[in-house]
Amino acid sequence: MAAKREQEPITMDTFLSGLWRENPVFVMLLGMCPVLAVTNTTENALAMGLATTFVLVCSTGLVSILRDFIPKEVRIASYIVIIATFVTVVDYAIQAISLEIYNALGAFIQLIVANCMILGRAEAFASRQPLGKTLVDALGVGAGFTLALLCLGTVRELLGAGEILGVQVFPDGFEPWVIMLLPPGGFFVLAGWLLLFAWLKERQNQRAAAAKEATADGR
Amino acid sequence: MDADSLSYIFLNAAIINNFVLALFLGICPILGVSGKLGTAFPMGVASAFVMLIASLAAYGINIVLGYFELEFLSLIAYIAVIASAVQLVEMVVKKFSPPLYRALGIFLPLITTNCAILGVALFQTSYEYDFLQSLTYSLGAGAGFILAIVLMAGLREQVDLADVPSVARGAAMSLMLAGVLSLAFMGFAGLGG
C-alpha cells in the first residue's frame, strides 16, 4: 500500500486539498490557538500565517528526508525537536526583520512549536511520503492556514477598528465594536465562519440529494 | 494587591488572565476532550500536572542555559522536557486506569502540543519569576485550565440535550460557548485592582 502511494503523481489536488477541502482550521480544527490569539489585526494574521507556513514546509521537508532514519519509537520526540529548531530560526528572523511585529505576536511565535497542525502533518503525511509531494502538501496546508488566519483577521480588524491593514474603511461616524479585538470576539468570529461553511455544505448536500431524486423520478 | 505577591500571581494565572479563555492557550484539548465531564476533569488534572513539571524544569533549564550562555536552545530544551513528562503521565494513566486511557485516546500524547504548557514555561521566563513565583504561577495556570475545561464540559453536556439547528452542531456551538465563557471571564479583569 505504502509503495503504491508513493508512485502517485503530484497533482494540483495535493496542493488544493490542504488549501480548501482539508483546510487545517475550518475543517480539521487544528492549530486553533494562534488562529484565535493573533488575528486581531490583518497584519499580525499575515505575519503569523507566513511564519507558520515556513516552519511547516521546512520541518515536514526534513522529516520526509529523514523518514527512513528516524526509529519509530522516538519519532514524535524527533519531529518536535526538528520543529523547535525551525521555530527558533523564525523567532530570531522576525526579531531581526521587524521588531514591531515581533512585539505584537509576542510568545505566539515560539508557541508555533506547540501547533498541533505541524506535528499532525509531519506524522500523518511527511513520515510516509517522498520529499516533493510532502513539500507541495505542506505549501497547500500552509496556504490554507494563512487563508483562515486572514479570514479571521480581516473581519476582526474591520469590525473592531473599522480598518483593514491600517487603512480606514468605514466613515468617522462608525462606532468600533471593541469586543471584536478582545478574546470573546475571536471565538465568535471563528464560530461565525464555521457556521457559514456548515450552512454552505448542508445546502450543497441538499441540492445533490434533490438532483439525485429528480433523476430517479425521471427514470 | 502587589503585582509580585504570590496570591496575585495565582489569581492572575487562574482567573484574570485565564490561559484558555483570555490568552487562547490550549484550545485544542478544550474543543476535543470537553464532551463529557468524566473525561474532561482527568484531562485537566493530567495537563495541570505536566504544567507543574514543565514549569519547575523550565526554571532549572534557564539557570543552566544562562550559565553557559546558550539561551537560544531554551525552546528546544523546554519542549524535550515536556515531551518526556507527557510520556511519563501516559505510562502512569495506562497502568492505573486503562478505561480512562482509552477515553482520552489521541489527546493524551497531544498534551505535548498543548500550547498552555509551553506557554507557562515561556511566560514565567519572560516575567522573570523566581522559584516560588514560578511554582505559584504554574499551579494557578493549572487550576485555571481545569476550571475552563470542566466549565466547558458541563455546558456542552447541557447543550447536547437541547434542540440546536443542525448547522450549528459540533465545533461552532462549542466555540460560541467558549465565547460566552470568555465574556464572563472578562468581568474578572478588575479583580487585581
CSV table of C-alpha atoms in Angstrom, one decimal:
chain,number,residue,atom,x,y,z
A,1,MET,CA,0.0,0.0,0.0
A,2,ALA,CA,2.7,2.4,1.0
A,3,ALA,CA,4.8,1.7,-2.0
A,4,LYS,CA,1.8,2.1,-4.3
A,5,ARG,CA,1.0,5.5,-2.8
A,6,GLU,CA,4.5,6.8,-3.4
A,7,GLN,CA,4.0,6.2,-7.1
A,8,GLU,CA,1.0,8.5,-7.3
A,9,PRO,CA,2.0,11.6,-9.2
A,10,ILE,CA,2.0,15.1,-7.6
A,11,THR,CA,-1.2,16.8,-8.8
A,12,MET,CA,-2.8,20.1,-8.2
A,13,ASP,CA,-5.1,18.2,-6.0
A,14,THR,CA,-2.3,17.6,-3.4
A,15,PHE,CA,-2.0,21.3,-3.0
A,16,LEU,CA,-5.7,22.2,-3.2
A,17,SER,CA,-6.9,19.7,-0.7
A,18,GLY,CA,-4.8,21.3,2.1
A,19,LEU,CA,-6.0,24.7,1.0
A,20,TRP,CA,-9.7,24.0,0.9
A,21,ARG,CA,-11.2,20.6,1.3
A,22,GLU,CA,-9.0,19.6,4.3
A,23,ASN,CA,-8.4,23.2,5.5
A,24,PRO,CA,-6.5,22.8,8.8
A,25,VAL,CA,-8.5,25.4,10.6
A,26,PHE,CA,-12.1,25.2,9.3
A,27,VAL,CA,-12.3,21.5,8.6
A,28,MET,CA,-9.7,19.8,10.8
A,29,LEU,CA,-9.9,22.2,13.7
A,30,LEU,CA,-6.2,22.0,14.3
A,31,GLY,CA,-3.8,24.7,15.5
A,32,MET,CA,-6.6,26.9,16.9
A,33,CYS,CA,-4.6,28.7,19.5
A,34,PRO,CA,-2.7,31.1,17.2
A,35,VAL,CA,-5.8,31.4,15.0
A,36,LEU,CA,-7.7,33.0,17.8
A,37,ALA,CA,-4.9,34.8,19.6
A,38,VAL,CA,-3.1,36.8,17.0
A,39,THR,CA,-5.8,37.6,14.5
A,40,ASN,CA,-6.9,40.9,16.0
A,41,THR,CA,-5.3,42.7,13.0
A,42,THR,CA,-4.8,41.7,9.4
A,43,GLU,CA,-1.1,42.4,9.6
A,44,ASN,CA,-0.5,40.1,12.6
A,45,ALA,CA,-2.6,37.4,11.0
A,46,LEU,CA,-0.5,37.5,7.8
A,47,ALA,CA,2.8,37.5,9.6
A,48,MET,CA,1.7,34.6,11.7
A,49,GLY,CA,0.5,32.7,8.7
A,50,LEU,CA,3.7,33.1,6.8
A,51,ALA,CA,5.9,32.2,9.8
A,52,THR,CA,3.8,29.0,10.4
A,53,THR,CA,4.0,28.1,6.7
A,54,PHE,CA,7.7,28.5,6.7
A,55,VAL,CA,8.1,26.2,9.7
A,56,LEU,CA,5.7,23.7,8.3
A,57,VAL,CA,7.4,23.5,4.9
A,58,CYS,CA,10.9,23.2,6.3
A,59,SER,CA,10.2,20.8,9.1
A,60,THR,CA,8.0,18.4,7.1
A,61,GLY,CA,10.6,18.5,4.3
A,62,LEU,CA,13.3,17.5,6.8
A,63,VAL,CA,11.1,14.8,8.3
A,64,SER,CA,10.4,13.4,4.8
A,65,ILE,CA,14.1,13.3,4.1
A,66,LEU,CA,14.9,11.6,7.4
A,67,ARG,CA,11.9,9.3,7.4
A,68,ASP,CA,13.9,6.2,6.9
A,69,PHE,CA,16.4,7.0,9.6
A,70,ILE,CA,14.2,8.0,12.5
A,71,PRO,CA,13.3,5.0,14.7
A,72,LYS,CA,9.6,4.6,15.1
A,73,GLU,CA,9.7,4.6,18.9
A,74,VAL,CA,11.1,8.1,19.2
A,75,ARG,CA,9.6,9.7,16.1
A,76,ILE,CA,7.3,12.2,17.9
A,77,ALA,CA,10.2,13.5,20.0
A,78,SER,CA,12.4,13.7,16.9
A,79,TYR,CA,9.7,15.6,15.0
A,80,ILE,CA,9.2,18.0,17.9
A,81,VAL,CA,12.9,18.8,18.1
A,82,ILE,CA,13.1,19.4,14.3
A,83,ILE,CA,10.1,21.7,14.6
A,84,ALA,CA,11.6,23.5,17.6
A,85,THR,CA,14.8,24.1,15.7
A,86,PHE,CA,13.0,25.8,12.8
A,87,VAL,CA,10.8,27.9,15.2
A,88,THR,CA,13.9,29.2,16.8
A,89,VAL,CA,15.2,30.2,13.4
A,90,VAL,CA,11.9,32.0,12.6
A,91,ASP,CA,11.9,33.6,16.1
A,92,TYR,CA,15.3,35.3,15.5
A,93,ALA,CA,14.5,36.1,11.9
A,94,ILE,CA,11.3,38.0,12.8
A,95,GLN,CA,13.1,39.8,15.5
A,96,ALA,CA,15.7,41.0,13.0
A,97,ILE,CA,13.2,41.9,10.3
A,98,SER,CA,10.5,43.8,12.3
A,99,LEU,CA,10.7,44.4,16.0
A,100,GLU,CA,7.2,45.8,15.9
A,101,ILE,CA,5.6,42.6,14.6
A,102,TYR,CA,7.8,40.6,17.0
A,103,ASN,CA,6.4,42.5,19.9
A,104,ALA,CA,2.8,42.3,18.6
A,105,LEU,CA,3.0,38.5,18.2
A,106,GLY,CA,4.8,38.0,21.5
A,107,ALA,CA,5.2,34.5,22.8
A,108,PHE,CA,3.0,33.1,20.0
A,109,ILE,CA,6.0,32.9,17.6
A,110,GLN,CA,7.7,30.4,20.0
A,111,LEU,CA,4.3,28.7,20.6
A,112,ILE,CA,4.3,27.6,16.9
A,113,VAL,CA,6.2,24.6,18.3
A,114,ALA,CA,3.0,23.6,20.0
A,115,ASN,CA,0.9,24.0,16.9
A,116,CYS,CA,-0.6,20.5,16.6
A,117,MET,CA,-1.2,21.1,12.9
A,118,ILE,CA,2.5,20.9,12.1
A,119,LEU,CA,3.1,17.8,14.2
A,120,GLY,CA,-0.1,16.3,12.7
A,121,ARG,CA,1.2,16.9,9.1
A,122,ALA,CA,4.7,15.5,10.0
A,123,GLU,CA,3.1,12.4,11.5
A,124,ALA,CA,0.3,11.8,9.0
A,125,PHE,CA,1.9,12.8,5.8
A,126,ALA,CA,5.6,13.6,5.7
A,127,SER,CA,6.7,10.4,7.5
A,128,ARG,CA,5.3,8.3,4.7
A,129,GLN,CA,5.7,10.4,1.5
A,130,PRO,CA,8.7,11.4,-0.7
A,131,LEU,CA,10.1,14.9,-0.4
A,132,GLY,CA,8.4,16.5,-3.5
A,133,LYS,CA,4.9,15.5,-2.5
A,134,THR,CA,5.5,16.5,1.1
A,135,LEU,CA,6.6,20.0,0.1
A,136,VAL,CA,3.6,20.5,-2.1
A,137,ASP,CA,1.3,19.3,0.6
A,138,ALA,CA,2.9,21.5,3.2
A,139,LEU,CA,2.6,24.5,1.0
A,140,GLY,CA,-1.1,23.8,0.5
A,141,VAL,CA,-1.8,23.3,4.1
A,142,GLY,CA,0.3,26.4,5.0
A,143,ALA,CA,-1.7,28.4,2.4
A,144,GLY,CA,-4.9,27.1,3.9
A,145,PHE,CA,-3.8,28.1,7.4
A,146,THR,CA,-2.8,31.6,6.2
A,147,LEU,CA,-6.1,31.9,4.4
A,148,ALA,CA,-8.0,31.0,7.6
A,149,LEU,CA,-6.0,33.5,9.6
A,150,LEU,CA,-6.7,36.2,7.1
A,151,CYS,CA,-10.4,35.4,7.1
A,152,LEU,CA,-10.5,36.0,10.9
A,153,GLY,CA,-8.0,38.9,10.9
A,154,THR,CA,-9.8,41.0,8.3
A,155,VAL,CA,-13.3,40.5,9.9
A,156,ARG,CA,-12.0,41.3,13.4
A,157,GLU,CA,-10.0,44.3,12.3
A,158,LEU,CA,-12.9,45.6,10.1
A,159,LEU,CA,-15.5,45.4,12.9
A,160,GLY,CA,-13.2,46.1,15.8
A,161,ALA,CA,-11.4,49.1,14.5
A,162,GLY,CA,-13.1,50.0,11.2
A,163,GLU,CA,-9.8,49.5,9.3
A,164,ILE,CA,-8.1,46.9,7.0
A,165,LEU,CA,-4.3,46.8,7.1
A,166,GLY,CA,-4.4,50.2,9.0
A,167,VAL,CA,-6.4,51.9,6.2
A,168,GLN,CA,-9.7,53.3,7.4
A,169,VAL,CA,-12.7,51.7,5.6
A,170,PHE,CA,-15.8,52.9,7.5
A,171,PRO,CA,-16.6,56.6,7.8
A,172,ASP,CA,-15.8,58.5,11.0
A,173,GLY,CA,-19.2,58.0,12.4
A,174,PHE,CA,-18.7,54.3,12.8
A,175,GLU,CA,-18.5,53.1,16.4
A,176,PRO,CA,-15.9,50.3,16.5
A,177,TRP,CA,-17.0,47.1,18.1
A,178,VAL,CA,-14.1,46.9,20.5
A,179,ILE,CA,-15.3,43.4,21.7
A,180,MET,CA,-14.1,42.0,18.3
A,181,LEU,CA,-10.5,42.8,19.2
A,182,LEU,CA,-10.9,41.2,22.7
A,183,PRO,CA,-10.7,37.5,23.3
A,184,PRO,CA,-14.5,36.8,23.1
A,185,GLY,CA,-14.6,38.3,19.6
A,186,GLY,CA,-12.1,35.7,18.3
A,187,PHE,CA,-14.3,32.9,19.5
A,188,PHE,CA,-17.4,34.5,18.0
A,189,VAL,CA,-15.9,35.3,14.6
A,190,LEU,CA,-14.5,31.8,14.2
A,191,ALA,CA,-17.8,30.3,15.2
A,192,GLY,CA,-19.4,32.6,12.6
A,193,TRP,CA,-17.1,31.3,9.8
A,194,LEU,CA,-17.7,27.6,10.9
A,195,LEU,CA,-21.5,28.3,10.7
A,196,LEU,CA,-21.1,29.8,7.3
A,197,PHE,CA,-19.2,26.8,6.0
A,198,ALA,CA,-21.5,24.3,7.6
A,199,TRP,CA,-24.5,26.1,6.0
A,200,LEU,CA,-22.9,26.0,2.6
A,201,LYS,CA,-22.0,22.3,2.9
A,202,GLU,CA,-25.6,21.5,4.0
A,203,ARG,CA,-27.1,23.4,1.1
A,204,GLN,CA,-24.7,21.6,-1.3
A,205,ASN,CA,-25.7,18.2,0.2
A,206,GLN,CA,-29.4,19.1,-0.1
A,207,ARG,CA,-29.0,20.1,-3.7
A,208,ALA,CA,-27.1,16.9,-4.5
A,209,ALA,CA,-29.9,14.9,-2.9
A,210,ALA,CA,-32.6,16.8,-4.8
A,211,ALA,CA,-30.8,16.3,-8.1
A,212,LYS,CA,-30.4,12.6,-7.3
A,213,GLU,CA,-34.1,12.3,-6.6
A,214,ALA,CA,-35.0,14.2,-9.8
A,215,THR,CA,-33.0,11.8,-11.9
A,216,ALA,CA,-34.5,8.8,-10.1
A,217,ASP,CA,-38.0,10.2,-10.8
A,218,GLY,CA,-37.2,10.7,-14.4
A,219,ARG,CA,-36.4,7.0,-14.8
B,1,MET,CA,-2.7,44.0,45.6
B,2,ASP,CA,1.0,43.9,44.9
B,3,ALA,CA,1.8,42.6,41.4
B,4,ASP,CA,4.6,40.4,42.7
B,5,SER,CA,2.7,38.8,45.6
B,6,LEU,CA,2.1,35.1,45.4
B,7,SER,CA,-1.7,35.4,45.8
B,8,TYR,CA,-1.9,37.9,43.0
B,9,ILE,CA,0.2,35.7,40.7
B,10,PHE,CA,-2.1,32.7,41.4
B,11,LEU,CA,-5.3,34.6,40.9
B,12,ASN,CA,-3.9,36.3,37.7
B,13,ALA,CA,-3.0,32.9,36.1
B,14,ALA,CA,-6.1,31.1,37.2
B,15,ILE,CA,-8.9,33.7,36.6
B,16,ILE,CA,-8.0,37.2,35.4
B,17,ASN,CA,-5.7,36.0,32.6
B,18,ASN,CA,-7.2,32.5,32.3
B,19,PHE,CA,-5.0,30.6,30.0
B,20,VAL,CA,-7.8,29.2,27.9
B,21,LEU,CA,-10.4,32.0,27.9
B,22,ALA,CA,-8.3,35.1,27.9
B,23,LEU,CA,-4.9,34.0,26.4
B,24,PHE,CA,-6.2,31.4,23.9
B,25,LEU,CA,-3.8,28.7,25.0
B,26,GLY,CA,-4.7,25.0,24.9
B,27,ILE,CA,-7.8,25.4,22.7
B,28,CYS,CA,-7.3,22.0,21.0
B,29,PRO,CA,-8.0,19.8,24.1
B,30,ILE,CA,-10.7,22.2,25.2
B,31,LEU,CA,-12.6,21.6,21.9
B,32,GLY,CA,-11.6,17.9,21.7
B,33,VAL,CA,-12.0,16.4,25.1
B,34,SER,CA,-14.7,18.6,26.7
B,35,GLY,CA,-17.6,16.4,25.5
B,36,LYS,CA,-18.1,14.6,28.9
B,37,LEU,CA,-17.3,15.7,32.4
B,38,GLY,CA,-15.9,12.3,33.2
B,39,THR,CA,-13.0,12.6,30.8
B,40,ALA,CA,-12.6,16.4,30.9
B,41,PHE,CA,-11.6,16.5,34.6
B,42,PRO,CA,-8.9,13.8,34.4
B,43,MET,CA,-7.6,15.5,31.2
B,44,GLY,CA,-7.4,18.8,33.1
B,45,VAL,CA,-5.6,17.2,36.0
B,46,ALA,CA,-3.1,15.5,33.7
B,47,SER,CA,-2.4,18.7,31.9
B,48,ALA,CA,-2.0,20.7,35.1
B,49,PHE,CA,0.5,18.1,36.4
B,50,VAL,CA,2.6,18.3,33.2
B,51,MET,CA,2.4,22.1,33.6
B,52,LEU,CA,3.8,21.9,37.1
B,53,ILE,CA,6.7,19.7,35.9
B,54,ALA,CA,7.3,21.9,32.9
B,55,SER,CA,7.4,25.0,35.0
B,56,LEU,CA,9.9,23.5,37.5
B,57,ALA,CA,12.1,22.1,34.7
B,58,ALA,CA,12.0,25.4,32.8
B,59,TYR,CA,13.3,27.2,35.9
B,60,GLY,CA,16.2,24.8,36.1
B,61,ILE,CA,16.8,24.9,32.4
B,62,ASN,CA,17.0,28.7,32.5
B,63,ILE,CA,19.7,28.6,35.2
B,64,VAL,CA,21.8,26.0,33.3
B,65,LEU,CA,21.5,27.6,29.9
B,66,GLY,CA,22.1,31.1,31.3
B,67,TYR,CA,25.3,29.8,32.9
B,68,PHE,CA,26.6,28.5,29.6
B,69,GLU,CA,25.1,31.4,27.6
B,70,LEU,CA,23.1,29.1,25.4
B,71,GLU,CA,19.7,30.9,25.7
B,72,PHE,CA,18.8,30.1,22.1
B,73,LEU,CA,18.5,26.5,23.0
B,74,SER,CA,15.8,27.1,25.6
B,75,LEU,CA,12.8,26.4,23.4
B,76,ILE,CA,14.2,23.0,22.3
B,77,ALA,CA,15.1,22.2,25.9
B,78,TYR,CA,11.6,23.1,27.2
B,79,ILE,CA,9.8,21.0,24.6
B,80,ALA,CA,12.0,18.0,25.2
B,81,VAL,CA,11.2,18.1,28.9
B,82,ILE,CA,7.5,18.5,28.2
B,83,ALA,CA,7.5,15.6,25.8
B,84,SER,CA,9.2,13.3,28.4
B,85,ALA,CA,6.8,14.4,31.1
B,86,VAL,CA,3.8,13.6,28.9
B,87,GLN,CA,5.3,10.2,28.2
B,88,LEU,CA,5.5,9.6,31.9
B,89,VAL,CA,1.9,10.7,32.5
B,90,GLU,CA,0.8,8.4,29.6
B,91,MET,CA,2.5,5.4,31.2
B,92,VAL,CA,1.0,6.1,34.6
B,93,VAL,CA,-2.5,6.5,33.2
B,94,LYS,CA,-2.2,3.4,31.1
B,95,LYS,CA,-1.1,1.3,34.1
B,96,PHE,CA,-3.6,2.6,36.6
B,97,SER,CA,-6.7,3.3,34.6
B,98,PRO,CA,-7.0,1.6,31.2
B,99,PRO,CA,-10.6,2.8,30.6
B,100,LEU,CA,-9.5,6.4,31.1
B,101,TYR,CA,-6.5,5.8,28.8
B,102,ARG,CA,-8.9,4.7,26.0
B,103,ALA,CA,-11.3,7.5,26.6
B,104,LEU,CA,-8.6,10.2,26.3
B,105,GLY,CA,-7.2,8.4,23.3
B,106,ILE,CA,-5.1,10.6,21.0
B,107,PHE,CA,-5.4,13.6,23.2
B,108,LEU,CA,-3.2,12.2,25.9
B,109,PRO,CA,0.0,12.2,23.8
B,110,LEU,CA,-1.2,15.5,22.3
B,111,ILE,CA,-0.7,17.2,25.7
B,112,THR,CA,2.8,17.7,24.3
B,113,THR,CA,1.4,20.1,21.8
B,114,ASN,CA,-0.8,21.8,24.3
B,115,CYS,CA,0.4,25.3,24.0
B,116,ALA,CA,-0.8,26.2,27.5
B,117,ILE,CA,2.0,24.0,28.9
B,118,LEU,CA,4.8,25.5,26.7
B,119,GLY,CA,3.1,28.9,27.5
B,120,VAL,CA,3.7,28.5,31.2
B,121,ALA,CA,7.4,27.9,30.6
B,122,LEU,CA,7.7,30.8,28.2
B,123,PHE,CA,5.7,33.4,30.2
B,124,GLN,CA,7.4,32.7,33.6
B,125,THR,CA,10.7,33.2,31.8
B,126,SER,CA,9.6,36.5,30.2
B,127,TYR,CA,8.2,37.7,33.6
B,128,GLU,CA,11.5,36.7,35.3
B,129,TYR,CA,9.7,35.0,38.2
B,130,ASP,CA,11.8,33.4,41.0
B,131,PHE,CA,11.3,29.8,42.1
B,132,LEU,CA,8.3,30.3,44.4
B,133,GLN,CA,6.6,32.6,41.9
B,134,SER,CA,7.1,30.2,39.1
B,135,LEU,CA,5.6,27.4,41.2
B,136,THR,CA,2.6,29.5,42.1
B,137,TYR,CA,2.2,30.6,38.5
B,138,SER,CA,2.1,27.1,37.2
B,139,LEU,CA,-0.3,26.0,39.9
B,140,GLY,CA,-2.6,28.9,39.1
B,141,ALA,CA,-2.4,28.2,35.4
B,142,GLY,CA,-3.2,24.5,36.0
B,143,ALA,CA,-6.2,25.5,38.2
B,144,GLY,CA,-7.4,27.8,35.5
B,145,PHE,CA,-7.1,25.1,32.9
B,146,ILE,CA,-9.1,22.6,34.9
B,147,LEU,CA,-11.7,25.3,35.7
B,148,ALA,CA,-12.1,26.1,32.0
B,149,ILE,CA,-12.3,22.5,30.7
B,150,VAL,CA,-14.8,21.5,33.4
B,151,LEU,CA,-17.0,24.5,32.8
B,152,MET,CA,-16.9,23.8,29.0
B,153,ALA,CA,-17.7,20.1,29.6
B,154,GLY,CA,-20.7,21.0,31.8
B,155,LEU,CA,-22.1,23.4,29.3
B,156,ARG,CA,-21.6,21.0,26.4
B,157,GLU,CA,-23.4,18.2,28.2
B,158,GLN,CA,-26.4,20.5,28.6
B,159,VAL,CA,-26.3,21.7,25.0
B,160,ASP,CA,-26.3,18.1,23.8
B,161,LEU,CA,-29.8,17.8,25.2
B,162,ALA,CA,-31.0,21.0,23.6
B,163,ASP,CA,-32.5,21.2,20.1
B,164,VAL,CA,-29.8,23.0,18.2
B,165,PRO,CA,-30.1,23.7,14.4
B,166,SER,CA,-28.1,21.1,12.6
B,167,VAL,CA,-25.8,23.7,11.1
B,168,ALA,CA,-24.6,24.8,14.5
B,169,ARG,CA,-23.9,21.4,15.9
B,170,GLY,CA,-20.4,20.5,16.9
B,171,ALA,CA,-17.4,22.8,16.8
B,172,ALA,CA,-19.4,26.0,16.0
B,173,MET,CA,-21.5,25.5,19.1
B,174,SER,CA,-18.5,24.8,21.3
B,175,LEU,CA,-16.8,28.0,20.1
B,176,MET,CA,-19.9,30.1,20.8
B,177,LEU,CA,-20.0,28.6,24.3
B,178,ALA,CA,-16.3,29.4,24.7
B,179,GLY,CA,-17.0,32.9,23.6
B,180,VAL,CA,-19.7,33.4,26.2
B,181,LEU,CA,-17.5,32.0,28.9
B,182,SER,CA,-14.7,34.3,27.7
B,183,LEU,CA,-17.1,37.3,28.0
B,184,ALA,CA,-18.0,36.2,31.6
B,185,PHE,CA,-14.3,35.9,32.5
B,186,MET,CA,-13.6,39.4,31.2
B,187,GLY,CA,-15.7,40.5,34.2
B,188,PHE,CA,-12.8,39.4,36.4
B,189,ALA,CA,-10.4,41.9,34.8
B,190,GLY,CA,-10.9,44.4,37.5
B,191,LEU,CA,-10.2,41.9,40.3
B,192,GLY,CA,-6.4,42.6,40.5
B,193,GLY,CA,-7.1,46.3,41.1
